[in-house]
Amino acid sequence: MEKESLAAFFLGISSGFPYAMIGATLTTRLAQDGIDKKTVTAFTLAFLVYNLKFLWAWLVDGVHLPVIGRMGQRVSWMLVAGVLVIAAVVNLALVDPHADIAWTATCAILVGAAGATFDIVIDAYRIETLKPHQLGTGSGMSQYGWRIGSAGAGALALFVAARADWSMAYIACASFALPAMLTALVLGEPPRHQEPKARKGLGEAWASVAGPFAEFFQRQGAALVLLFILVHKIGDTLANLTFRLLFDDLGFSNDEIAFYDVGVGFWAYLIGVFIGGVAYAKLGLKRSVLLSLVLMCVSNLSFAALAAAGHSNLGMAAAIGFENIASGYGGVVVVAYFSALCDLRFTAAQYALISAGASVVGRFVTGTTAGGLIESTGYVNFYLLTTAIAVPGIVLFWWMSRSGLVDAAMGSAGGGKDGDAETAS
């Protein structure tokens, strides 16, 4: 295996674990502490910090850190961001939700901010390390790592919490930041990293902030590409962030959740990643992405079926299995597409904008209305609604593919413009 793809795997491990700490793991922790559904789903607003990361991503591209900056722009930021994540997770470990729910929310937001910064560096490092022809394989390895990091941290947290407490569980999971930090130290600065031009005044400083966005929107069809990014995953995000509430209400135990949601889901996701890698190579970018959108849409129906069936281990295994195969498949091909959209001069800022936009609407809707929707309509109707919401993204990408806008908006990281390889068909 090429070292660049192996590096993407270890980067993915560290990228995945902060998500678990403020996602499913925190949902389970709060639900078991007796916090009401509306408050629990409101905690998903902590994820919105990830969606705002484009506001400071330009710092990772253009600000050289003192002293440690000698190690390289990406390497130095990787180490600093990793330390921030460890500190934020330990801080969340020490909070008591019963004593101060507001401070618990603040601590979750701090984990989100640190994790988002870590993601900015990790994504830039991965894209600049991988060559254009490695984007499919590298994205697959990154998704393998992401799943291992998120599932591993989630399983470890459940295991430790059941035998000690949630504070010890979170502290143990902080070690998942180390793989990315060690990868950066071993592999060094990415060979494809392009330093931005020197900035001397206010005009140049503003250009460093606005330049990445201006370059993106100058491309043909950029507005429609951004619209697709915003809408394609609303239904999937809305459904995913409520699964643990469903499992808790259906009476699944921690061990059952760990086995089926984490265990079965883990292996199903890996199978999906493998299928995604093969599909990307055989079908090309456009057809493989379109198929992933259909699969993610249909996967929400399986949770409507589980909600109707009630407490069923077989039903949970089937729903989790199908959803994770679809997510693993989509993770490879959609991440490869989003990576290919980046200009190598602005990798961190542009990928931050793209990845933030991919889930911002779904997370906002989840945090503001999901709990109320579930209580008023029930789980079955809620998951049917998430299925319907996914359809516009499928239609839009199909039209973009037929009209040539997918290729026209490609960036240099994917071989477009000044890139050094052809894009996938």
C-alpha positions as CSV (number, residue, x, y, z in Angstrom):
1,M,0.0,0.0,0.0
2,E,1.2,3.5,-0.8
3,K,2.4,5.5,2.2
4,E,0.0,8.4,1.3
5,S,-3.1,6.2,1.6
6,L,-1.8,4.7,4.8
7,A,-1.3,8.2,6.2
8,A,-4.9,9.0,5.2
9,F,-6.0,6.1,7.3
10,F,-4.3,7.3,10.5
11,L,-5.5,10.9,9.9
12,G,-9.1,9.5,9.6
13,I,-8.8,7.8,13.0
14,S,-8.1,11.1,14.7
15,S,-10.7,13.0,12.7
16,G,-13.5,10.7,13.7
17,F,-13.2,10.6,17.4
18,P,-14.2,14.2,18.4
19,Y,-17.4,13.7,16.4
20,A,-18.3,10.7,18.6
21,M,-17.5,12.6,21.8
22,I,-20.2,15.2,21.1
23,G,-22.4,13.0,18.9
24,A,-23.8,9.6,19.7
25,T,-21.7,9.2,22.9
26,L,-22.9,12.4,24.4
27,T,-26.5,11.7,23.4
28,T,-26.3,8.4,25.2
29,R,-24.7,10.0,28.2
30,L,-27.3,12.7,28.5
31,A,-30.2,10.4,27.8
32,Q,-29.1,8.0,30.6
33,D,-28.8,11.0,32.9
34,G,-32.5,11.7,32.4
35,I,-32.1,14.8,30.3
36,D,-35.3,15.5,28.2
37,K,-35.3,14.9,24.4
38,K,-35.5,18.6,23.3
39,T,-32.4,19.4,25.4
40,V,-30.6,16.3,24.1
41,T,-31.3,17.1,20.4
42,A,-30.4,20.8,21.1
43,F,-26.9,19.6,21.9
44,T,-26.4,18.8,18.2
45,L,-26.1,22.5,17.7
46,A,-22.5,22.0,19.1
47,F,-21.8,20.5,15.7
48,L,-22.6,23.8,14.1
49,V,-19.1,24.9,15.2
50,Y,-17.9,22.5,12.5
51,N,-20.0,24.3,10.0
52,L,-18.4,27.7,10.9
53,K,-14.8,26.4,10.5
54,F,-14.4,28.1,7.2
55,L,-14.3,31.4,9.1
56,W,-10.9,30.6,10.6
57,A,-9.6,28.0,8.1
58,W,-7.6,30.7,6.3
59,L,-5.4,30.9,9.5
60,V,-4.3,27.3,8.9
61,D,-3.3,28.2,5.3
62,G,-1.6,31.6,6.0
63,V,-0.5,32.0,9.6
64,H,2.9,30.6,10.5
65,L,3.1,29.5,14.1
66,P,6.1,30.8,16.1
67,V,8.9,28.4,17.0
68,I,7.0,25.2,16.2
69,G,6.3,26.6,12.7
70,R,9.8,25.5,11.7
71,M,8.5,22.0,11.4
72,G,6.2,23.0,8.5
73,Q,2.9,24.8,8.1
74,R,0.8,21.7,8.2
75,V,2.8,19.7,10.7
76,S,3.0,22.5,13.2
77,W,-0.8,23.2,13.0
78,M,-1.5,19.4,13.3
79,L,0.4,19.3,16.6
80,V,-1.2,22.4,18.1
81,A,-4.8,21.4,17.0
82,G,-4.2,17.9,18.4
83,V,-3.3,19.3,21.8
84,L,-6.4,21.5,21.8
85,V,-8.6,18.5,21.1
86,I,-7.1,16.5,23.9
87,A,-7.6,19.4,26.4
88,A,-11.2,20.0,25.2
89,V,-12.2,16.3,25.6
90,V,-10.7,16.1,29.1
91,N,-12.5,19.3,30.0
92,L,-15.9,17.7,28.8
93,A,-15.0,14.6,30.8
94,L,-14.9,16.5,34.1
95,V,-18.3,18.3,33.7
96,D,-21.5,17.1,35.5
97,P,-24.6,17.5,33.2
98,H,-26.9,17.3,36.2
99,A,-25.1,20.1,38.1
100,D,-24.8,22.5,35.2
101,I,-26.3,21.7,31.8
102,A,-25.3,25.1,30.4
103,W,-21.6,24.5,31.2
104,T,-21.9,21.0,29.7
105,A,-23.2,22.6,26.5
106,T,-20.3,25.1,26.6
107,C,-17.8,22.3,27.0
108,A,-19.3,20.4,24.1
109,I,-19.0,23.5,21.9
110,L,-15.3,23.8,22.9
111,V,-14.8,20.2,21.8
112,G,-16.5,21.0,18.5
113,A,-14.3,24.1,18.0
114,A,-11.1,22.1,18.7
115,G,-12.3,19.2,16.6
116,A,-13.2,21.5,13.7
117,T,-9.8,23.1,13.8
118,F,-8.2,19.6,13.9
119,D,-10.4,18.6,10.9
120,I,-9.2,21.7,8.9
121,V,-5.6,20.6,9.3
122,I,-6.3,16.9,8.7
123,D,-8.3,17.5,5.5
124,A,-5.7,19.9,4.1
125,Y,-2.9,17.5,5.0
126,R,-4.7,14.5,3.4
127,I,-5.6,16.3,0.2
128,E,-2.1,17.8,-0.3
129,T,-0.4,14.4,0.5
130,L,-2.6,12.4,-2.0
131,K,-1.9,12.8,-5.7
132,P,-5.0,13.2,-7.9
133,H,-5.0,9.5,-8.9
134,Q,-4.9,8.5,-5.2
135,L,-8.0,10.5,-4.2
136,G,-10.4,7.5,-4.5
137,T,-8.1,5.1,-2.6
138,G,-7.0,7.8,-0.1
139,S,-10.6,8.8,0.6
140,G,-11.5,5.2,1.2
141,M,-8.6,4.7,3.6
142,S,-9.6,8.0,5.3
143,Q,-13.1,6.7,5.8
144,Y,-11.9,3.4,7.1
145,G,-9.9,5.4,9.7
146,W,-12.7,7.8,10.4
147,R,-15.0,4.9,11.2
148,I,-12.4,3.1,13.4
149,G,-11.8,6.4,15.2
150,S,-15.5,7.2,15.8
151,A,-16.6,3.6,16.5
152,G,-13.6,2.8,18.5
153,A,-14.0,5.9,20.7
154,G,-17.7,5.3,21.0
155,A,-17.2,1.6,22.0
156,L,-14.4,2.4,24.4
157,A,-16.6,5.1,26.0
158,L,-19.5,2.8,26.5
159,F,-17.3,0.0,27.9
160,V,-15.5,2.3,30.3
161,A,-18.7,4.1,31.4
162,A,-20.4,0.8,32.2
163,R,-17.5,-0.2,34.4
164,A,-16.3,3.1,35.8
165,D,-18.0,6.4,34.9
166,W,-18.4,8.8,32.0
167,S,-15.5,11.0,33.1
168,M,-13.0,8.2,32.8
169,A,-14.6,7.1,29.5
170,Y,-13.9,10.5,27.9
171,I,-10.4,10.8,29.3
172,A,-9.5,7.4,27.9
173,C,-10.8,8.5,24.4
174,A,-8.6,11.6,24.3
175,S,-5.7,9.3,23.2
176,F,-7.4,9.0,19.8
177,A,-5.9,12.4,18.8
178,L,-2.4,10.8,18.7
179,P,-2.5,8.9,15.3
180,A,-2.8,12.1,13.2
181,M,-0.1,13.9,15.3
182,L,2.3,11.0,14.9
183,T,1.5,10.7,11.2
184,A,2.4,14.3,10.6
185,L,5.7,13.9,12.6
186,V,6.7,10.8,10.7
187,L,5.6,11.8,7.1
188,G,6.5,15.5,7.4
189,E,5.2,18.4,5.3
190,P,3.0,17.4,2.3
191,P,4.9,17.7,-1.0
192,R,1.9,19.3,-2.8
193,H,1.5,22.0,-0.2
194,Q,1.6,25.4,-2.0
195,E,2.5,28.4,0.2
196,P,0.3,31.4,-0.4
197,K,2.0,34.5,-1.6
198,A,3.5,36.8,1.0
199,R,1.1,39.4,2.5
200,K,2.4,42.8,3.3
201,G,-0.7,45.0,4.0
202,L,-4.4,45.1,4.8
203,G,-5.3,44.5,1.2
204,E,-3.2,41.4,1.0
205,A,-4.5,40.2,4.4
206,W,-8.1,40.6,3.2
207,A,-7.2,38.7,0.1
208,S,-6.0,35.8,2.2
209,V,-9.4,35.5,3.7
210,A,-11.6,36.3,0.6
211,G,-9.3,34.7,-2.0
212,P,-10.3,31.1,-1.4
213,F,-14.0,31.9,-1.7
214,A,-13.6,34.2,-4.6
215,E,-11.6,31.6,-6.6
216,F,-14.3,29.0,-6.0
217,F,-17.2,31.2,-7.0
218,Q,-15.5,32.2,-10.2
219,R,-15.9,28.7,-11.6
220,Q,-18.7,27.8,-13.9
221,G,-21.7,26.4,-12.0
222,A,-20.2,27.2,-8.6
223,A,-23.5,28.4,-7.2
224,L,-25.2,25.2,-8.1
225,V,-22.4,23.1,-6.7
226,L,-22.7,25.0,-3.4
227,L,-26.5,24.4,-3.5
228,F,-25.9,20.7,-3.9
229,I,-23.4,20.7,-1.1
230,L,-26.0,22.4,1.2
231,V,-29.0,20.2,0.4
232,H,-27.6,16.7,-0.5
233,K,-27.2,15.4,3.1
234,I,-30.1,17.1,5.0
235,G,-32.1,14.0,5.4
236,D,-29.2,11.8,6.2
237,T,-27.8,14.2,8.9
238,L,-31.3,14.7,10.4
239,A,-31.7,10.9,10.8
240,N,-28.2,10.0,12.0
241,L,-28.2,12.5,14.8
242,T,-31.4,11.0,16.4
243,F,-30.6,7.3,16.2
244,R,-29.5,7.0,19.8
245,L,-32.7,8.6,21.0
246,L,-34.6,5.9,19.1
247,F,-32.5,3.1,20.6
248,D,-33.0,4.5,24.1
249,D,-36.8,4.8,23.7
250,L,-37.0,1.2,22.2
251,G,-35.3,-0.1,25.4
252,F,-31.9,-1.2,24.0
253,S,-29.2,-1.6,26.6
254,N,-25.7,-0.1,26.5
255,D,-24.3,-3.5,25.6
256,E,-26.8,-4.0,22.8
257,I,-26.1,-0.5,21.4
258,A,-22.3,-1.3,21.6
259,F,-22.7,-4.6,19.8
260,Y,-25.2,-3.6,17.1
261,D,-24.8,0.1,16.6
262,V,-21.0,0.2,17.1
263,G,-20.0,-3.4,16.3
264,V,-22.3,-4.4,13.4
265,G,-22.2,-0.8,12.2
266,F,-18.5,-0.8,12.2
267,W,-18.1,-3.8,10.0
268,A,-20.9,-2.8,7.7
269,Y,-19.3,0.6,7.3
270,L,-16.0,-1.0,6.3
271,I,-17.8,-3.1,3.7
272,G,-19.4,0.0,2.4
273,V,-16.1,1.7,2.1
274,F,-14.7,-1.2,0.2
275,I,-17.6,-1.2,-2.2
276,G,-17.2,2.6,-2.6
277,G,-13.6,2.3,-3.6
278,V,-14.4,-0.4,-6.2
279,A,-17.4,1.6,-7.5
280,Y,-15.3,4.8,-7.8
281,A,-12.8,3.0,-9.9
282,K,-15.3,1.2,-12.0
283,L,-18.1,3.7,-12.4
284,G,-16.2,7.0,-12.2
285,L,-17.0,9.9,-10.0
286,K,-20.4,11.1,-11.3
287,R,-22.2,7.7,-11.4
288,S,-20.7,6.5,-8.1
289,V,-21.8,9.7,-6.3
290,L,-25.3,9.5,-7.8
291,L,-25.6,6.0,-6.6
292,S,-24.4,6.9,-3.1
293,L,-27.1,9.6,-2.8
294,V,-29.8,7.1,-3.7
295,L,-28.5,4.6,-1.1
296,M,-28.3,7.2,1.7
297,C,-31.9,8.3,0.9
298,V,-33.3,4.7,1.0
299,S,-31.3,3.8,4.2
300,N,-33.6,6.2,6.3
301,L,-36.5,3.9,5.5
302,S,-34.9,1.1,7.4
303,F,-35.2,3.1,10.6
304,A,-38.8,3.8,10.0
305,A,-39.2,0.1,9.8
306,L,-37.3,-0.4,13.0
307,A,-39.4,2.2,14.8
308,A,-42.5,0.4,13.7
309,A,-41.2,-3.0,14.7
310,G,-40.1,-2.0,18.2
311,H,-37.3,-3.6,20.2
312,S,-35.8,-6.1,17.8
313,N,-32.2,-7.1,17.7
314,L,-32.5,-8.5,14.2
315,G,-34.3,-5.3,13.1
316,M,-31.6,-3.1,14.7
317,A,-28.8,-5.1,13.0
318,A,-30.5,-4.9,9.6
319,A,-31.2,-1.1,9.9
320,I,-27.7,-0.3,11.2
321,G,-26.1,-2.6,8.6
322,F,-27.8,-1.1,5.6
323,E,-27.3,2.5,6.8
324,N,-23.6,2.0,7.5
325,I,-23.0,0.3,4.2
326,A,-24.6,3.3,2.4
327,S,-22.7,5.7,4.6
328,G,-19.4,4.0,4.0
329,Y,-20.0,3.9,0.3
330,G,-21.0,7.5,0.2
331,G,-18.1,8.6,2.4
332,V,-15.6,7.4,-0.1
333,V,-17.1,8.8,-3.3
334,V,-18.5,12.0,-1.9
335,V,-15.3,12.9,0.0
336,A,-13.3,12.2,-3.2
337,Y,-15.6,14.5,-5.1
338,F,-15.4,17.3,-2.5
339,S,-11.6,16.9,-2.3
340,A,-11.3,17.2,-6.1
341,L,-13.2,20.5,-5.9
342,C,-10.3,22.2,-4.0
343,D,-7.6,24.5,-5.3
344,L,-4.2,23.5,-3.9
345,R,-3.4,27.1,-3.1
346,F,-6.4,27.2,-0.7
347,T,-6.9,23.6,0.4
348,A,-7.7,24.2,4.1
349,A,-10.1,27.1,3.5
350,Q,-12.0,25.6,0.6
351,Y,-12.4,22.1,2.0
352,A,-13.5,23.7,5.3
353,L,-16.2,25.6,3.3
354,I,-17.3,22.5,1.4
355,S,-17.4,20.1,4.3
356,A,-19.1,22.7,6.6
357,G,-21.8,23.3,4.0
358,A,-22.4,19.6,3.6
359,S,-24.1,19.2,7.0
360,V,-25.0,22.7,8.3
361,V,-28.7,22.6,7.3
362,G,-29.3,19.2,8.7
363,R,-27.5,19.9,12.0
364,F,-29.4,23.2,12.4
365,V,-32.7,21.5,11.8
366,T,-31.8,18.7,14.1
367,G,-30.8,21.0,16.9
368,T,-33.9,23.2,16.7
369,T,-36.8,21.0,15.7
370,A,-35.9,17.3,15.6
371,G,-36.9,16.6,19.2
372,G,-40.2,18.4,18.8
373,L,-40.9,16.6,15.5
374,I,-40.3,13.2,17.0
375,E,-42.6,13.9,20.0
376,S,-45.4,15.3,17.7
377,T,-45.2,12.9,14.8
378,G,-43.5,9.8,16.1
379,Y,-40.4,8.1,14.9
380,V,-41.9,6.3,11.9
381,N,-43.2,9.6,10.3
382,F,-40.0,11.4,11.3
383,Y,-37.8,8.9,9.3
384,L,-40.2,8.9,6.4
385,L,-39.8,12.7,6.3
386,T,-36.0,12.4,6.3
387,T,-36.3,10.1,3.3
388,A,-38.4,12.6,1.3
389,I,-36.0,15.5,2.2
390,A,-33.1,13.6,0.6
391,V,-34.7,13.5,-2.9
392,P,-33.9,17.0,-4.1
393,G,-30.2,16.4,-3.7
394,I,-30.4,13.3,-6.0
395,V,-32.2,15.2,-8.7
396,L,-29.8,18.2,-8.5
397,F,-26.7,16.1,-8.9
398,W,-28.2,14.1,-11.7
399,W,-28.9,17.4,-13.6
400,M,-25.4,18.7,-12.8
401,S,-23.9,15.5,-14.2
402,R,-25.9,15.7,-17.4
403,S,-25.2,19.4,-18.0
404,G,-21.4,19.1,-17.5
405,L,-21.3,21.3,-14.4
406,V,-19.6,18.6,-12.2
407,D,-16.5,18.6,-14.5
408,A,-16.6,22.4,-15.1
409,A,-16.4,23.2,-11.4
410,M,-13.5,20.9,-10.6
411,G,-10.4,22.3,-8.8
412,S,-6.7,21.7,-9.3
413,A,-6.6,19.0,-6.5
414,G,-8.8,16.9,-8.7
415,G,-6.8,17.5,-11.9
416,G,-8.9,20.5,-13.1
417,K,-7.4,23.8,-14.2
418,D,-3.8,23.6,-13.3
419,G,-4.0,20.1,-11.9
420,D,-1.8,17.2,-13.0
421,A,-4.3,14.5,-13.7
422,E,-7.6,13.9,-15.3
423,T,-10.8,13.8,-13.3
424,A,-12.8,10.7,-13.0
425,S,-15.6,10.4,-15.5
